[in-house]
Short mmCIF file of C-alpha atoms in Angstrom, two decimals:
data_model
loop_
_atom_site.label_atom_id
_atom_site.label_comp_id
_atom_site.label_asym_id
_atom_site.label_seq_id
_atom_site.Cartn_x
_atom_site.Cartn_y
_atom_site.Cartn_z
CA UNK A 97 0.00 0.00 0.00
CA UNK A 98 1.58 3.64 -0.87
CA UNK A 99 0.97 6.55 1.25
CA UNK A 100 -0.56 8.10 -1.53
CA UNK A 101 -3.56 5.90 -1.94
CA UNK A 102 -6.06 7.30 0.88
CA UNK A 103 -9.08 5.39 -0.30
CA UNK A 104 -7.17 2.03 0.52
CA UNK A 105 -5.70 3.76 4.02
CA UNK A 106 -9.45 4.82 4.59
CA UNK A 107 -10.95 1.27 3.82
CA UNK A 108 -8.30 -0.58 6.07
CA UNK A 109 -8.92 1.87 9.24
CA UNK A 110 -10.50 0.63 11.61
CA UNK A 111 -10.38 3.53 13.55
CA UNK A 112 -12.89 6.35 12.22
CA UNK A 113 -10.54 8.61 13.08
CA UNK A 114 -8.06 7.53 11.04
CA UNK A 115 -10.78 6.46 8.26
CA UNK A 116 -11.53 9.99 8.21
CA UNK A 117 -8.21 11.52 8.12
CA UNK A 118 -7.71 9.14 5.10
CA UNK A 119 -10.77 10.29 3.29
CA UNK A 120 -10.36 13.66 4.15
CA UNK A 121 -6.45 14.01 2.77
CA UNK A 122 -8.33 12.27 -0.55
CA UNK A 123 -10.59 14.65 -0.81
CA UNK A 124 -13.70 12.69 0.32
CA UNK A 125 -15.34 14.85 2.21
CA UNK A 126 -18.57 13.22 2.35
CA UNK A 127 -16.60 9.66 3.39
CA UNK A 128 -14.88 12.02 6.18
CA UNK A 129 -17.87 13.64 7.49
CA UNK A 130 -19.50 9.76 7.80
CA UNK A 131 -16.76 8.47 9.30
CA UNK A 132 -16.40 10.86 12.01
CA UNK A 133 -19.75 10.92 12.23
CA UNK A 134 -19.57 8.27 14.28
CA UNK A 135 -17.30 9.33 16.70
CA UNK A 136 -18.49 11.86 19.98
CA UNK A 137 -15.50 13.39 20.67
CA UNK A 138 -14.92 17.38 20.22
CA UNK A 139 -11.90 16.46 17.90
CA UNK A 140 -14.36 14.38 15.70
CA UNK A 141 -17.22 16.86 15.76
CA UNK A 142 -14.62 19.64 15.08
CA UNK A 143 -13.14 17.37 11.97
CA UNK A 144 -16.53 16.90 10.92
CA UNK A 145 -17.34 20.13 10.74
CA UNK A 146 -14.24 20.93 8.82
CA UNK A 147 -15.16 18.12 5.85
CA UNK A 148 -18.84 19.56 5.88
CA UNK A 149 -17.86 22.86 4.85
CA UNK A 150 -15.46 21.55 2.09
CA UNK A 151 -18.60 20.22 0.84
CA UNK A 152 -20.18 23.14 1.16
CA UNK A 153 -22.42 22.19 4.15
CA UNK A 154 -22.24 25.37 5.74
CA UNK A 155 -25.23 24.93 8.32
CA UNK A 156 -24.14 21.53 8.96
CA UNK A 157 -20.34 22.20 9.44
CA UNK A 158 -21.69 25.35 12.17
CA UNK A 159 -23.47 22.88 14.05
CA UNK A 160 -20.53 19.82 13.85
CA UNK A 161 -18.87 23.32 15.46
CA UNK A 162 -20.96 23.62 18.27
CA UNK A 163 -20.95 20.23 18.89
CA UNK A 164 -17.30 20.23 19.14
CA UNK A 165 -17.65 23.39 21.49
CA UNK A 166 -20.11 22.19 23.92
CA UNK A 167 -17.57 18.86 24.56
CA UNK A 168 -14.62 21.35 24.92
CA UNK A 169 -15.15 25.14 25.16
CA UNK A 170 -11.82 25.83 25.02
CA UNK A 171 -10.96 24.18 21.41
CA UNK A 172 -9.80 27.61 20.09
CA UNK A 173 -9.36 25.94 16.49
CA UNK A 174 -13.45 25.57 16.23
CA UNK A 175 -13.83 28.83 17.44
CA UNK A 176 -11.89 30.24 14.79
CA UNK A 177 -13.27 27.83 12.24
CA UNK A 178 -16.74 28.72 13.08
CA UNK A 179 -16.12 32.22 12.90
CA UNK A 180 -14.74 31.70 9.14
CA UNK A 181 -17.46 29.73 8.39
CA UNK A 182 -20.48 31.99 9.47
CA UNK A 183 -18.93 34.83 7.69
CA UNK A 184 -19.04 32.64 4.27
CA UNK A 185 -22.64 32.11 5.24
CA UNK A 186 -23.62 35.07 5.47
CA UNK A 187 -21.86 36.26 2.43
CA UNK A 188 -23.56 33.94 -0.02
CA UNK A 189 -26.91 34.99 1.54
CA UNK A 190 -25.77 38.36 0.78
CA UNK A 191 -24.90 37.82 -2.82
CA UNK A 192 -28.36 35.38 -3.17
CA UNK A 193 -30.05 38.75 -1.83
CA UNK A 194 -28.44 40.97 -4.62
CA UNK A 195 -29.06 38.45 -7.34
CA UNK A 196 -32.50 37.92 -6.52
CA UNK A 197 -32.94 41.86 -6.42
CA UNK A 198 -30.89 42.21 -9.72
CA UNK A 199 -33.56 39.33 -11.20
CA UNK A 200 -36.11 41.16 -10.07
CA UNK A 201 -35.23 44.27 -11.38
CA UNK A 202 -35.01 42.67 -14.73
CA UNK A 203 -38.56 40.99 -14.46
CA UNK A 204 -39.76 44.42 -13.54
CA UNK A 205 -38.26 46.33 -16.45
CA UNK A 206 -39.54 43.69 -19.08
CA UNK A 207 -43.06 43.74 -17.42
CA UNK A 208 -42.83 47.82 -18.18
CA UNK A 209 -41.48 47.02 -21.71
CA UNK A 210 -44.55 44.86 -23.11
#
């Protein structure tokens, strides 16, 4: 086995941990999220939270987050994660506000047009 091949370093862990690690440095986010999914420790709800918003799961990965705050409050690395995270939140609700406002716009000047 190479240390190059995380999918086959995934498959042979037995511990999630180190099943997710392996999927994670792969690039499978959704395999990393899964497999410390089924961990309850604040590292594993703080990794989780990290492959969630790889994948984009920006709600989820806040609340893997929390998770990972309420078992240690002190785990400065999900504060600061957290922090990064809500701020891309709330800048793609931002831009969905503006698009939706520029489509609207448009609808209104071809409704004025006719």
């Amino acid at each position: 086995m190479r240390a190059e091949d995380p999918q086959t370093a995934a498959a042979l862990a037995r511990d999630p941990s180190l099943s997710g690690e392996a999927w994670f440095r792969g690039g499978e986010y959704a395999n990393a999220a899964d497999a410390w999914a089924r961990l309850d420790s604040a590292d594993a709800h703080y990794n989780r939270g990290n492959a969630l918003a790889h994948q984009g799961d920006l709600d989820g990965a806040i609340a893997a987050y929390d998770q990972a705050l309420e078992a240690d409050p002190d785990l400065l690395d999900a504060v600061y994660n957290r922090n990064i995270v809500e701020q891309m939140k709330r800048q793609q609700e931002q831009e969905q506000q503006e698009q939706q406002g520029e489509q609207g716009e448009s609808d209104g000047s071809e409704e004025e047009s006719e």
